Short mmCIF file of N, CA, C and O in Angstrom, two decimals:
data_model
loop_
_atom_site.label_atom_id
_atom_site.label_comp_id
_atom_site.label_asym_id
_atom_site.label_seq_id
_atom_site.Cartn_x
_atom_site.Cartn_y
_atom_site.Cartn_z
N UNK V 1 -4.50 169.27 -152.91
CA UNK V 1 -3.43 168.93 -153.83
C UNK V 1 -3.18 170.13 -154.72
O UNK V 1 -4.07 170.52 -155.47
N UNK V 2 -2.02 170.72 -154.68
CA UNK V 2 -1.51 171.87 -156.00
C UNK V 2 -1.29 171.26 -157.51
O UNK V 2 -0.83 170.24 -158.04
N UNK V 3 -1.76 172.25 -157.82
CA UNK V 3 -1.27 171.66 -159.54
C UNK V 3 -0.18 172.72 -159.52
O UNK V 3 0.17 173.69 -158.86
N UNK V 4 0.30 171.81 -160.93
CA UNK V 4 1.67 172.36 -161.30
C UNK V 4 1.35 172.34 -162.63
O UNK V 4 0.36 171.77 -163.07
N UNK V 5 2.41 173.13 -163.50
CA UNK V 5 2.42 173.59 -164.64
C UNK V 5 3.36 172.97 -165.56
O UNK V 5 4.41 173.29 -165.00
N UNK V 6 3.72 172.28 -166.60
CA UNK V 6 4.80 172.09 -166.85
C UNK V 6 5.38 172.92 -168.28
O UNK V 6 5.01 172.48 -169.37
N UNK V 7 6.22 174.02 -168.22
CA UNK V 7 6.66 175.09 -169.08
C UNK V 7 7.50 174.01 -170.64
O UNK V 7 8.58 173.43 -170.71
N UNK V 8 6.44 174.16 -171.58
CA UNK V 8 7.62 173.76 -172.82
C UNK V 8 8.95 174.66 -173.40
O UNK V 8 8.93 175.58 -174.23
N UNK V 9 9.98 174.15 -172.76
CA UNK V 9 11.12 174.89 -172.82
C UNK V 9 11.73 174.58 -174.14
O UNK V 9 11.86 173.44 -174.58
N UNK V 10 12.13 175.76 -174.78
CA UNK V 10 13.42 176.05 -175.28
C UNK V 10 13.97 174.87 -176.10
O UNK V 10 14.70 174.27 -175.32
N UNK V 11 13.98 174.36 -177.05
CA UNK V 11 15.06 173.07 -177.31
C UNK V 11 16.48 172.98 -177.07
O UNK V 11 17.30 173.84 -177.41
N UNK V 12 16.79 171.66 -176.31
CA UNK V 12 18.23 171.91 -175.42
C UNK V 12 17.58 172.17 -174.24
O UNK V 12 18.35 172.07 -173.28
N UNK V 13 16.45 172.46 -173.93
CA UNK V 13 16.56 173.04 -172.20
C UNK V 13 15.44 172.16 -171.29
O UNK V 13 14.44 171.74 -171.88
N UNK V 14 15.56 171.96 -170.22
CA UNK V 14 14.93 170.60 -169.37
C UNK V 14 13.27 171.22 -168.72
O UNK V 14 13.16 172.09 -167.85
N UNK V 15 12.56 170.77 -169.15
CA UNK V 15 11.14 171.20 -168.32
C UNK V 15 11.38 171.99 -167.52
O UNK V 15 12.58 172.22 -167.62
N UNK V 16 10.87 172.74 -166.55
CA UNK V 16 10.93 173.29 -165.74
C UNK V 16 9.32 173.25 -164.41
O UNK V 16 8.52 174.17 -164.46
N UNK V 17 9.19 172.43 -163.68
CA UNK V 17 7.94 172.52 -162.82
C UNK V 17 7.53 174.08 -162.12
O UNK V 17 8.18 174.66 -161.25
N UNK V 18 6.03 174.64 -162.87
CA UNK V 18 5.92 176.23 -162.06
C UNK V 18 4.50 175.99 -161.25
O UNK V 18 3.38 175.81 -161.72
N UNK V 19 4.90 176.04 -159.96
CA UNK V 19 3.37 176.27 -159.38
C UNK V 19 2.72 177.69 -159.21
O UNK V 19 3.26 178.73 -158.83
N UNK V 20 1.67 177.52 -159.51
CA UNK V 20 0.82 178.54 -159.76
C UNK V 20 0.75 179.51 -158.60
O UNK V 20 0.88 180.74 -158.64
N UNK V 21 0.50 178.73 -157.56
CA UNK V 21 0.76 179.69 -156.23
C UNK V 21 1.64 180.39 -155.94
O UNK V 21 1.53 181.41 -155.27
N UNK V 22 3.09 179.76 -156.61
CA UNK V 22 3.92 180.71 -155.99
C UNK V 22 5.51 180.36 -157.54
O UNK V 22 6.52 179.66 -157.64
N UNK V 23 4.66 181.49 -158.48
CA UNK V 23 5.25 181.73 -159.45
C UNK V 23 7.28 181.88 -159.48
O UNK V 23 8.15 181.18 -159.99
N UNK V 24 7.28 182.73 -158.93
CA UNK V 24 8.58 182.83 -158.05
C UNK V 24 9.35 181.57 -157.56
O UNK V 24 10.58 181.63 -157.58
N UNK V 25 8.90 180.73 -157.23
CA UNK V 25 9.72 179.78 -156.98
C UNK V 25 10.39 179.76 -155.48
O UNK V 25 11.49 179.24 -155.31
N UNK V 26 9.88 180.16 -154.74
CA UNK V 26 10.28 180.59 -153.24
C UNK V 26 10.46 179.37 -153.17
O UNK V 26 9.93 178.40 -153.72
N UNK V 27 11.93 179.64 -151.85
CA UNK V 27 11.45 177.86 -151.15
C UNK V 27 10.87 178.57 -149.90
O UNK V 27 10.76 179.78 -149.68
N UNK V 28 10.35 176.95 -148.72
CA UNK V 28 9.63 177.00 -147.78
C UNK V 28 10.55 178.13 -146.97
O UNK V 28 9.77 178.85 -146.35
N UNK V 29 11.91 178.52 -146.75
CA UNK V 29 12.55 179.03 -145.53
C UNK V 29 12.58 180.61 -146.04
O UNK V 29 12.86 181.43 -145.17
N UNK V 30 12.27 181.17 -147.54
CA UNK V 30 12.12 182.41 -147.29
C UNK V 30 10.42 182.66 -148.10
O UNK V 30 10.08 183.34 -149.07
N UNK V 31 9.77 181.93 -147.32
CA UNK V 31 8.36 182.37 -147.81
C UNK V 31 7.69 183.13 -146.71
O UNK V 31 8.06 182.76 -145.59
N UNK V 32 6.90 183.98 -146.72
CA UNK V 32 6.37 184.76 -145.30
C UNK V 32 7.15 184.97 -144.26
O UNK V 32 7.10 184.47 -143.14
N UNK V 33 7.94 185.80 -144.72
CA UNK V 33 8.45 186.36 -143.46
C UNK V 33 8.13 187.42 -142.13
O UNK V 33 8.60 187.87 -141.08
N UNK V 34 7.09 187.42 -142.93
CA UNK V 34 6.13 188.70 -141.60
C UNK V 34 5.42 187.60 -140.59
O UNK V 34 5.37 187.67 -139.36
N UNK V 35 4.95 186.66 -141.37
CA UNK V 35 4.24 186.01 -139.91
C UNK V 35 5.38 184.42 -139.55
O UNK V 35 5.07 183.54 -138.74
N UNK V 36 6.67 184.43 -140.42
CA UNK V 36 7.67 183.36 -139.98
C UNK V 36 8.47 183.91 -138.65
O UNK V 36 8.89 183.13 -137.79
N UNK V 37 8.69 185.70 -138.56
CA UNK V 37 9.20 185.93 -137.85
C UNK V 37 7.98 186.22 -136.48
O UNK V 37 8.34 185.78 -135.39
N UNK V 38 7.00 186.73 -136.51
CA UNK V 38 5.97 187.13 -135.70
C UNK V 38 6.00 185.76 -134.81
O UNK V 38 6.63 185.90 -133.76
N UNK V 39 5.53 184.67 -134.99
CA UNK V 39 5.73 183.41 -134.79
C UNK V 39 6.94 183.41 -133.70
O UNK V 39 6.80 183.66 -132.50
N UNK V 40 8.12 183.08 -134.35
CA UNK V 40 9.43 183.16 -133.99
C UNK V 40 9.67 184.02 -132.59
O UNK V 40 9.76 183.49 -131.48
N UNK V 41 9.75 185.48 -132.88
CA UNK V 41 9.53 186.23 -131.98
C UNK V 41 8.92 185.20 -130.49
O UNK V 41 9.58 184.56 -129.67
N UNK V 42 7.50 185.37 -130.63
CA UNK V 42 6.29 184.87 -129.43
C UNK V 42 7.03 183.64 -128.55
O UNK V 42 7.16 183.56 -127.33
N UNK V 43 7.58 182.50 -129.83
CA UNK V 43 7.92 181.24 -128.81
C UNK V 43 9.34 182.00 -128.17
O UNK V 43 9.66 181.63 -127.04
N UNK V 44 10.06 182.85 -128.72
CA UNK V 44 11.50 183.28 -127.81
C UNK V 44 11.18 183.82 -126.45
O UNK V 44 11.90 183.62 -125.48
N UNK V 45 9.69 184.72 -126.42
CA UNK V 45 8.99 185.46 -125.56
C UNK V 45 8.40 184.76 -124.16
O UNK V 45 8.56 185.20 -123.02
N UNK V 46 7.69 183.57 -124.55
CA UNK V 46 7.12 182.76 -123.91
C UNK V 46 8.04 181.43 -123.21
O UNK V 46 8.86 180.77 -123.85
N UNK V 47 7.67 181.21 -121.75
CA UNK V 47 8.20 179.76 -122.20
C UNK V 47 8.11 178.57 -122.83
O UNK V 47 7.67 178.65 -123.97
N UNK V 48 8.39 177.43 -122.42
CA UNK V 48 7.84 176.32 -123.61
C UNK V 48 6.65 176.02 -122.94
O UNK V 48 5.96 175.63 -123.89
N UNK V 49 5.85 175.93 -121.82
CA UNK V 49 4.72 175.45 -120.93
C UNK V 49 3.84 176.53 -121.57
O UNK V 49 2.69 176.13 -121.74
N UNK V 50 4.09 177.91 -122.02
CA UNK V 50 2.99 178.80 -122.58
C UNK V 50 2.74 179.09 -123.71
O UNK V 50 1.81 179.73 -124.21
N UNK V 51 4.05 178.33 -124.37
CA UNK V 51 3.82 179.08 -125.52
C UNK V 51 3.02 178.25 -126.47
O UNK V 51 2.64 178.99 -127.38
N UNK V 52 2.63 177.09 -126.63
CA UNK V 52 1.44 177.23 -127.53
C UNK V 52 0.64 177.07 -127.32
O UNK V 52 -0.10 176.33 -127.98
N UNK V 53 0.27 177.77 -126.09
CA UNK V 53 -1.11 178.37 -126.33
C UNK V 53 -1.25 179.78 -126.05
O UNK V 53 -2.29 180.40 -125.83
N UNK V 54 -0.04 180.23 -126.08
CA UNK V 54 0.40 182.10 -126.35
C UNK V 54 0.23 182.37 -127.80
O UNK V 54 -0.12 183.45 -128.28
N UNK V 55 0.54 181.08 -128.56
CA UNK V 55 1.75 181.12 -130.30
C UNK V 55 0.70 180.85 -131.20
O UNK V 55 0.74 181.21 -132.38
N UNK V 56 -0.33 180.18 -130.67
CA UNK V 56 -1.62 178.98 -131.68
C UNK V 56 -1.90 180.02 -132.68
O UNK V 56 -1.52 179.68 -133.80
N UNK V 57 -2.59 181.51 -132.62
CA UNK V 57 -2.78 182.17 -133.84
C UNK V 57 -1.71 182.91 -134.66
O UNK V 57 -2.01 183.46 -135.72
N UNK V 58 -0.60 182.91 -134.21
CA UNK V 58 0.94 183.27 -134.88
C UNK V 58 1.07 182.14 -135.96
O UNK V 58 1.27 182.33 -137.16
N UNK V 59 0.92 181.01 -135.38
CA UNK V 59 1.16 179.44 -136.00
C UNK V 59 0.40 179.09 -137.01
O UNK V 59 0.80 178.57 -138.05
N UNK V 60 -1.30 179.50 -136.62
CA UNK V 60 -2.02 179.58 -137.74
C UNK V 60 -1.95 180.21 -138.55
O UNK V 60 -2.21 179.85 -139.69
N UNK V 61 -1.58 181.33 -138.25
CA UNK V 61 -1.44 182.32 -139.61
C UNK V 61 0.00 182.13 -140.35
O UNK V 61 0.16 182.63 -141.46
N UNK V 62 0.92 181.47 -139.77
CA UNK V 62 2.20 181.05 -140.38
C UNK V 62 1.38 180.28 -141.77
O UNK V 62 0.76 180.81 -142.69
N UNK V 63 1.65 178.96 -141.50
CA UNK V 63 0.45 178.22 -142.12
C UNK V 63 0.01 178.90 -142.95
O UNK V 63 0.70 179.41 -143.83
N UNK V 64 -1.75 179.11 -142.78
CA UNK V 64 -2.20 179.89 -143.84
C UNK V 64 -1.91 180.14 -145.10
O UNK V 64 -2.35 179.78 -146.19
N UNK V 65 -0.42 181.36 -144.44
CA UNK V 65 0.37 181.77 -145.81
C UNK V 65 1.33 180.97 -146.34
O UNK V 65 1.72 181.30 -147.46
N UNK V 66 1.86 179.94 -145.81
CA UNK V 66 2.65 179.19 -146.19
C UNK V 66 1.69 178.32 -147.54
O UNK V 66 2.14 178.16 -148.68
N UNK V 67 0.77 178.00 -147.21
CA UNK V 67 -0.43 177.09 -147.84
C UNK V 67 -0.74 177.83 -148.80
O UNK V 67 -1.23 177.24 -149.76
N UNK V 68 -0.57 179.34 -148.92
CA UNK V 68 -1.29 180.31 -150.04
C UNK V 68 0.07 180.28 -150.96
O UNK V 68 -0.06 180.90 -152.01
N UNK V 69 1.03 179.83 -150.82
CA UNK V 69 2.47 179.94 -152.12
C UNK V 69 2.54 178.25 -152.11
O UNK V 69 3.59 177.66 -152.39
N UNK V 70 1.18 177.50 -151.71
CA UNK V 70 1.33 175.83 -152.20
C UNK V 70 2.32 174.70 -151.47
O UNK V 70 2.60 173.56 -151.84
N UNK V 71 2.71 175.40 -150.37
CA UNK V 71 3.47 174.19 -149.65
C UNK V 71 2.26 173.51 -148.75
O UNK V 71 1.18 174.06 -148.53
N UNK V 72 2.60 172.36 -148.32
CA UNK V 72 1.53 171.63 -148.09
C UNK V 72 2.40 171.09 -146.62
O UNK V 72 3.19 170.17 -146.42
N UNK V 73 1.77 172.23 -145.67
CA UNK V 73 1.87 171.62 -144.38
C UNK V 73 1.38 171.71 -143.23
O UNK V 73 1.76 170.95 -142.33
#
């Protein structure tokens, strides 16, 4: 489970939720792009009968980093 932060804003201005992991505020579709595309790449490479079990450590390491900026999947 991530914790979250909740920022006392400003008067006039609405909470704001900051997770710690991933200060920035990324969403999930531009987070890791070195191993979103590495990934990507392999299954275009492979067919669908090979590719995951061509892709399994591309996939894991997708993951991983996805999990290190707190998305949970």
């Amino acid at each position: 489970m991530s914790s979250m932060t909740v920022a006392n804003p400003p008067k006039g201005e609405t909470a704001k939720l900051t997770n710690p992991l991933n200060p920035e505020g990324l969403k999930p579709c531009c987070a890791c792009p070195e191993t979103k595309s590495a990934r990507d790449m392999c299954f275009l490479q492979h067919d669908s009968g090979e590719a995951s079990d061509a892709c399994k450590n591309l996939v894991q390491a997708h993951i991983t980093c996805m999990r290190g900026y707190g998305f949970n999947i």
